[in-house]
mmCIF file of C-alpha atoms in Angstrom:
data_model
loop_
_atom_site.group_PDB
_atom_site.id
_atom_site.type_symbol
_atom_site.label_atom_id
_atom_site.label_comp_id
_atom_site.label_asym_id
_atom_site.label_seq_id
_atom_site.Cartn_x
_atom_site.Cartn_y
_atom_site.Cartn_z
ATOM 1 C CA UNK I 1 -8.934 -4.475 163.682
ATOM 2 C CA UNK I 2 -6.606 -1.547 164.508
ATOM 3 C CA UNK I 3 -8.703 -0.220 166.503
ATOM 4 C CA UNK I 4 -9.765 -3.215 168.541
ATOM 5 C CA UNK I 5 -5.635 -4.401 169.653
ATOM 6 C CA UNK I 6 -5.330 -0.207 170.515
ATOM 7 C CA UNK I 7 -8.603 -0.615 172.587
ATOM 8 C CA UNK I 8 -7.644 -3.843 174.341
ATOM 9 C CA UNK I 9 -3.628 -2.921 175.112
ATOM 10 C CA UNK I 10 -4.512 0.795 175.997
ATOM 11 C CA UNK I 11 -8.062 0.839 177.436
ATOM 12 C CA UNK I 12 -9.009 -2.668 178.979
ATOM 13 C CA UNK I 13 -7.998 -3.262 183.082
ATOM 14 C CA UNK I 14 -6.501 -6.160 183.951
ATOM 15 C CA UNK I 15 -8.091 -7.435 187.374
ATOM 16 C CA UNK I 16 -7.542 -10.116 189.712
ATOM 17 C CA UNK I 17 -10.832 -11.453 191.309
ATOM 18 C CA UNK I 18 -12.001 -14.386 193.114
ATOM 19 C CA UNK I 19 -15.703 -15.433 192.589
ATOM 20 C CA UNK I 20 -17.566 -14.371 196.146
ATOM 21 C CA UNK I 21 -19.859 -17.993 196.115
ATOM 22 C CA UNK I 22 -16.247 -19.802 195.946
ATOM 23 C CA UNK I 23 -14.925 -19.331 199.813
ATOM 24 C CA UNK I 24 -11.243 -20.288 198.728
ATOM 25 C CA UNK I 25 -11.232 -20.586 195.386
ATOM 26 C CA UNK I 26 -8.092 -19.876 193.249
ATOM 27 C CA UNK I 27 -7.455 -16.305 192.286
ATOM 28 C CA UNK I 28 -8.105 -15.517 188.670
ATOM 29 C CA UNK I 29 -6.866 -12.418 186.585
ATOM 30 C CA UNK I 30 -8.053 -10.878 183.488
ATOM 31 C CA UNK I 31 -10.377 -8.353 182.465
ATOM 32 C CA UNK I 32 -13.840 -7.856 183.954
ATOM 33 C CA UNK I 33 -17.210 -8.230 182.036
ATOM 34 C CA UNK I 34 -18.351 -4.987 182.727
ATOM 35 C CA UNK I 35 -15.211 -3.650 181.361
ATOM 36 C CA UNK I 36 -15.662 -6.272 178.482
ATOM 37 C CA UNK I 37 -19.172 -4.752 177.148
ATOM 38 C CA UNK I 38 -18.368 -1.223 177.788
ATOM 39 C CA UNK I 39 -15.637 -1.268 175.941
ATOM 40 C CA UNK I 40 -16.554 -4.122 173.192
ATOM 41 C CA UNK I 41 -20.297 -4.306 173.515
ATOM 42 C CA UNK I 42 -19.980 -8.122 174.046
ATOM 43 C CA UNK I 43 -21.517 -9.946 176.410
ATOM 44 C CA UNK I 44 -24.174 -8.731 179.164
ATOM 45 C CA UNK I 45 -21.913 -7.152 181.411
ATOM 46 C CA UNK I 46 -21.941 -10.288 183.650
ATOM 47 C CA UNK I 47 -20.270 -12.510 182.159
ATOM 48 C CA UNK I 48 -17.475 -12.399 179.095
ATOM 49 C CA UNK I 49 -18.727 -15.539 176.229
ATOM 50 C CA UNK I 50 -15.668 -17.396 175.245
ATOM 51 C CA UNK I 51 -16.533 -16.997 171.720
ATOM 52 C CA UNK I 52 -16.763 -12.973 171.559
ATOM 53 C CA UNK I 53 -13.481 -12.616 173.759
ATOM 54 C CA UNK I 54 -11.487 -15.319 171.078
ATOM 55 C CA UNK I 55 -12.832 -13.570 168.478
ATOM 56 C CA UNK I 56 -11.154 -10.223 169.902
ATOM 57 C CA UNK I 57 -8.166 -11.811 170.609
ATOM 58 C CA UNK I 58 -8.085 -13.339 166.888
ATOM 59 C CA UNK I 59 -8.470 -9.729 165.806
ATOM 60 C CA UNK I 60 -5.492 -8.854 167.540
ATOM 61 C CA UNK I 61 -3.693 -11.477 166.390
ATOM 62 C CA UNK I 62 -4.046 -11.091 162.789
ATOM 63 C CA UNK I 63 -3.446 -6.682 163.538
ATOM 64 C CA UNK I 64 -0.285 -8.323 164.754
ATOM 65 C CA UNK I 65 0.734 -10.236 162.107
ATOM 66 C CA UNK I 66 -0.316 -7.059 159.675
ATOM 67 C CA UNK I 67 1.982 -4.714 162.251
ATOM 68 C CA UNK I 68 4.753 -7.109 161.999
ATOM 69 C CA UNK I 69 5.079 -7.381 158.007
ATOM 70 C CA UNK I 70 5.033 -3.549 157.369
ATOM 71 C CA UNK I 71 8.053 -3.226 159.642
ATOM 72 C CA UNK I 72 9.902 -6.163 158.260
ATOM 73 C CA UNK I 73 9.180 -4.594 155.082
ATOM 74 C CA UNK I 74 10.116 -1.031 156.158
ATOM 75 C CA UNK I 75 13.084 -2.968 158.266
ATOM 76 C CA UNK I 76 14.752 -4.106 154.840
ATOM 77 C CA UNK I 77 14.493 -0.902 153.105
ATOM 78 C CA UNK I 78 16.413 0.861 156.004
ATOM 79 C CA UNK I 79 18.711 -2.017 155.301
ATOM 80 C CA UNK I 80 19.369 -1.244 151.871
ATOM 81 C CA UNK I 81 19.447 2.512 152.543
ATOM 82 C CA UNK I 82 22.732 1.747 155.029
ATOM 83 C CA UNK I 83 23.771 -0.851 152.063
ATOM 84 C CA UNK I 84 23.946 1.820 149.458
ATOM 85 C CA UNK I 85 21.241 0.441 147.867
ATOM 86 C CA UNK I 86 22.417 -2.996 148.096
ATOM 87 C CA UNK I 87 19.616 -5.649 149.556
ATOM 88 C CA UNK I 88 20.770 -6.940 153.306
ATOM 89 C CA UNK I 89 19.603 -10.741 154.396
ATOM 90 C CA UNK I 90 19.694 -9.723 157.864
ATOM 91 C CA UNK I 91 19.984 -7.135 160.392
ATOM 92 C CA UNK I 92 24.015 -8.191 161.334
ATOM 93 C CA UNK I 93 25.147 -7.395 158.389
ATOM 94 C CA UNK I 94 24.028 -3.436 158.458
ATOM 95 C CA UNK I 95 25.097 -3.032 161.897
ATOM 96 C CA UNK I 96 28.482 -4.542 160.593
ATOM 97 C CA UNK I 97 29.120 -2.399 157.889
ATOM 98 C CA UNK I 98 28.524 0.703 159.654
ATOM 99 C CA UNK I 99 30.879 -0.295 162.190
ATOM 100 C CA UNK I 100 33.575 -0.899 159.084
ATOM 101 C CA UNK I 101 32.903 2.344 158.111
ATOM 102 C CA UNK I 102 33.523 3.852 160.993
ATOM 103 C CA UNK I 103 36.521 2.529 162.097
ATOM 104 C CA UNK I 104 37.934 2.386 158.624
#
């Protein structure tokens, strides 16, 4: 899943396109189909299915949520490091005590 939220931030363009047998229709944006089955294989290159692009953007999701607990964990053990080993609720309290310290 790693692979696919790396993909889609770093890799897929963003486009803005209006379809050519609309004369004045609304300008979308997002990513093209082409772009969409080179890079993901989904799809025929013409059009992007619904289903395949939530199911990427699912994927990302859930990388997100994975990304997000390993630095909340990794968060409060810098927290206890600047505690002295002492567990922190939240962030305002480290930044706190350092400033004690350093003002005495």
């Amino acid at each position: 899943m790693s692979e696919v939220l790396d993909v889609l931030v770093n890799e897929l363009p963003i486009s803005t396109w209006r379809y050519n047998d609309e004369p004045g229709s609304p300008r979308h944006l997002g990513p093209m189909a082409q772009d969409m089955h080179r890079l993901f294989q989904v799809g025929d290159g013409k059009a992007i299915p619904v289903v395949d692009f939530l199911g990427l953007l699912v994927c990302c999701v859930k990388e997100l949520g994975h990304r997000d607990r390993e630095l909340r964990a990794r968060i409060g053990e810098l927290e206890t490091i600047l505690r002295g080993g002492e567990a922190v609720d939240d962030g305002k309290a480290a930044v706190s005590a350092r400033c004690e310290d350093q003002t005495g």
